[in-house]
Short mmCIF file of N, CA and C in Angstrom, two decimals:
data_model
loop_
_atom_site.label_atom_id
_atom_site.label_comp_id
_atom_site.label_asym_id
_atom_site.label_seq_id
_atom_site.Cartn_x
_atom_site.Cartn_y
_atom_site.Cartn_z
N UNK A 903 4.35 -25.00 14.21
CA UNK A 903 5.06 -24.23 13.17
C UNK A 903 4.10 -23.79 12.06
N UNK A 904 3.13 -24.26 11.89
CA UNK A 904 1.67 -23.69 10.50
C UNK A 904 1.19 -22.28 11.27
N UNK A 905 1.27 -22.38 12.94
CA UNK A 905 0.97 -21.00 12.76
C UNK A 905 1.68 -19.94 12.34
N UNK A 906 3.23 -20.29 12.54
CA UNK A 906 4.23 -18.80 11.89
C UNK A 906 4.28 -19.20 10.62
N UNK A 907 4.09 -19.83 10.33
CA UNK A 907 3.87 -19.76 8.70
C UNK A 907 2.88 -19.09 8.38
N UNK A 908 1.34 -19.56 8.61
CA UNK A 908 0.40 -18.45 8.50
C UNK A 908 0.37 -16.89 8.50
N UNK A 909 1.18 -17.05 10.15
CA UNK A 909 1.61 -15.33 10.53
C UNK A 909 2.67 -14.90 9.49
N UNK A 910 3.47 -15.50 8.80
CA UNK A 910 4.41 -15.06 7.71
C UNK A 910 3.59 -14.84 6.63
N UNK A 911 2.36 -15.13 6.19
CA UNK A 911 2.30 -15.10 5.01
C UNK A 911 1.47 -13.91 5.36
N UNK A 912 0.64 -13.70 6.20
CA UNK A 912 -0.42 -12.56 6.74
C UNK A 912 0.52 -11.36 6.82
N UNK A 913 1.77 -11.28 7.56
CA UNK A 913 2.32 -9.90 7.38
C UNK A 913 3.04 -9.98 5.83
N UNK A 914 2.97 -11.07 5.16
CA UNK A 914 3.57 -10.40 3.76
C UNK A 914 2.51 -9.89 2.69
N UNK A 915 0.78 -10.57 3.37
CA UNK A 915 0.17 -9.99 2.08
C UNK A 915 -0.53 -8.23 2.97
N UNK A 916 -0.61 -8.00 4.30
CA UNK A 916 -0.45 -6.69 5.17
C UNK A 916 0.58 -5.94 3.91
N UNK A 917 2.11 -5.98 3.51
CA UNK A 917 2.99 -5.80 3.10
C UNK A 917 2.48 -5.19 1.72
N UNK A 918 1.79 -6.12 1.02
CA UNK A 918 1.67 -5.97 -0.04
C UNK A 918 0.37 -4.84 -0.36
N UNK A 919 -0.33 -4.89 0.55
CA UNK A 919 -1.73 -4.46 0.59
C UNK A 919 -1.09 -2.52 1.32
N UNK A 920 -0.17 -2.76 1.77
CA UNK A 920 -0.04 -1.33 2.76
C UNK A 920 0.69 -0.50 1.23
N UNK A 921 1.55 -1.62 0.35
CA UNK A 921 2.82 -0.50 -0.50
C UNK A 921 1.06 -0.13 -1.67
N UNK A 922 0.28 -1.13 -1.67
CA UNK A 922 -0.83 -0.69 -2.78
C UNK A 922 -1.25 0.52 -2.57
N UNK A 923 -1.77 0.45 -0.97
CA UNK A 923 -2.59 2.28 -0.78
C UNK A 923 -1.38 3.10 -1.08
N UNK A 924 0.17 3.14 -0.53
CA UNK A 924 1.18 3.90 -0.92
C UNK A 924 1.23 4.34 -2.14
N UNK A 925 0.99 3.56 -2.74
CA UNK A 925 0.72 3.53 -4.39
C UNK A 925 -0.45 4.52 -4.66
N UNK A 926 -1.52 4.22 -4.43
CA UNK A 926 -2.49 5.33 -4.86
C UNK A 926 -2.71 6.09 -4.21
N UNK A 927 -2.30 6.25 -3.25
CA UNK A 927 -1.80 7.89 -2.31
C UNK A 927 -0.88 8.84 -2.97
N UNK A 928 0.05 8.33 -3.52
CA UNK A 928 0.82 9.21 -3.93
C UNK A 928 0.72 9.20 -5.34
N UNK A 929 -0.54 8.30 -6.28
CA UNK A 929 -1.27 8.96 -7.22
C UNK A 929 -2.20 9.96 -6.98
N UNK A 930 -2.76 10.01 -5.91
CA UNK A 930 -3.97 10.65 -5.76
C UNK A 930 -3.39 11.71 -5.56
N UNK A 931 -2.03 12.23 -4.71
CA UNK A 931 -1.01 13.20 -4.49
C UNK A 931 -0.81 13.90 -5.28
N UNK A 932 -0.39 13.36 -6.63
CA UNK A 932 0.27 14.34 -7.55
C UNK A 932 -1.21 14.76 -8.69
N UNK A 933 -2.21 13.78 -8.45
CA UNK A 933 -3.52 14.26 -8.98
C UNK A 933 -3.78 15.53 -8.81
N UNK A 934 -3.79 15.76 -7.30
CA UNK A 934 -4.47 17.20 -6.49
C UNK A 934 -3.15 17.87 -6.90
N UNK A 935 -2.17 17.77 -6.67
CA UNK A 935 -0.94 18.40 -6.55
C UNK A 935 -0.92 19.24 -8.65
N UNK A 936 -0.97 18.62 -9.11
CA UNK A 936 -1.19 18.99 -10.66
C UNK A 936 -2.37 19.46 -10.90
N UNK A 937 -3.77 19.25 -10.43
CA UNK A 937 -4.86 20.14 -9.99
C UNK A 937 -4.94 21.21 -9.81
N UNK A 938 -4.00 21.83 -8.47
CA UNK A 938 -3.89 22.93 -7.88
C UNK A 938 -3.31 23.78 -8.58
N UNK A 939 -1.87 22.99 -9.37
CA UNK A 939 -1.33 24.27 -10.21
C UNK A 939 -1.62 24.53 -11.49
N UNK A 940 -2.75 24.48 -11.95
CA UNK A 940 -3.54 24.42 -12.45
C UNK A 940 -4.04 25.95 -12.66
#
């Protein structure tokens, strides 16, 4: 059972680490996006 625990905690910090790039993707998005109209 320590390994699905492990594997639980690995896809929750995956989780956390995937919404971060989401996060500065769709800063970097409205960067260029406000750039352009510019």
């Amino acid at each position: 059972m320590g390994v699905e625990q492990l594997h639980g905690s690995l896809e929750q910090s995956d989780k956390v680490r995937i919404q971060s790039l989401v996060k500065q993707i769709k800063a970097k998005e409205k960067e260029l996006g406000l750039a352009r109209e510019d």
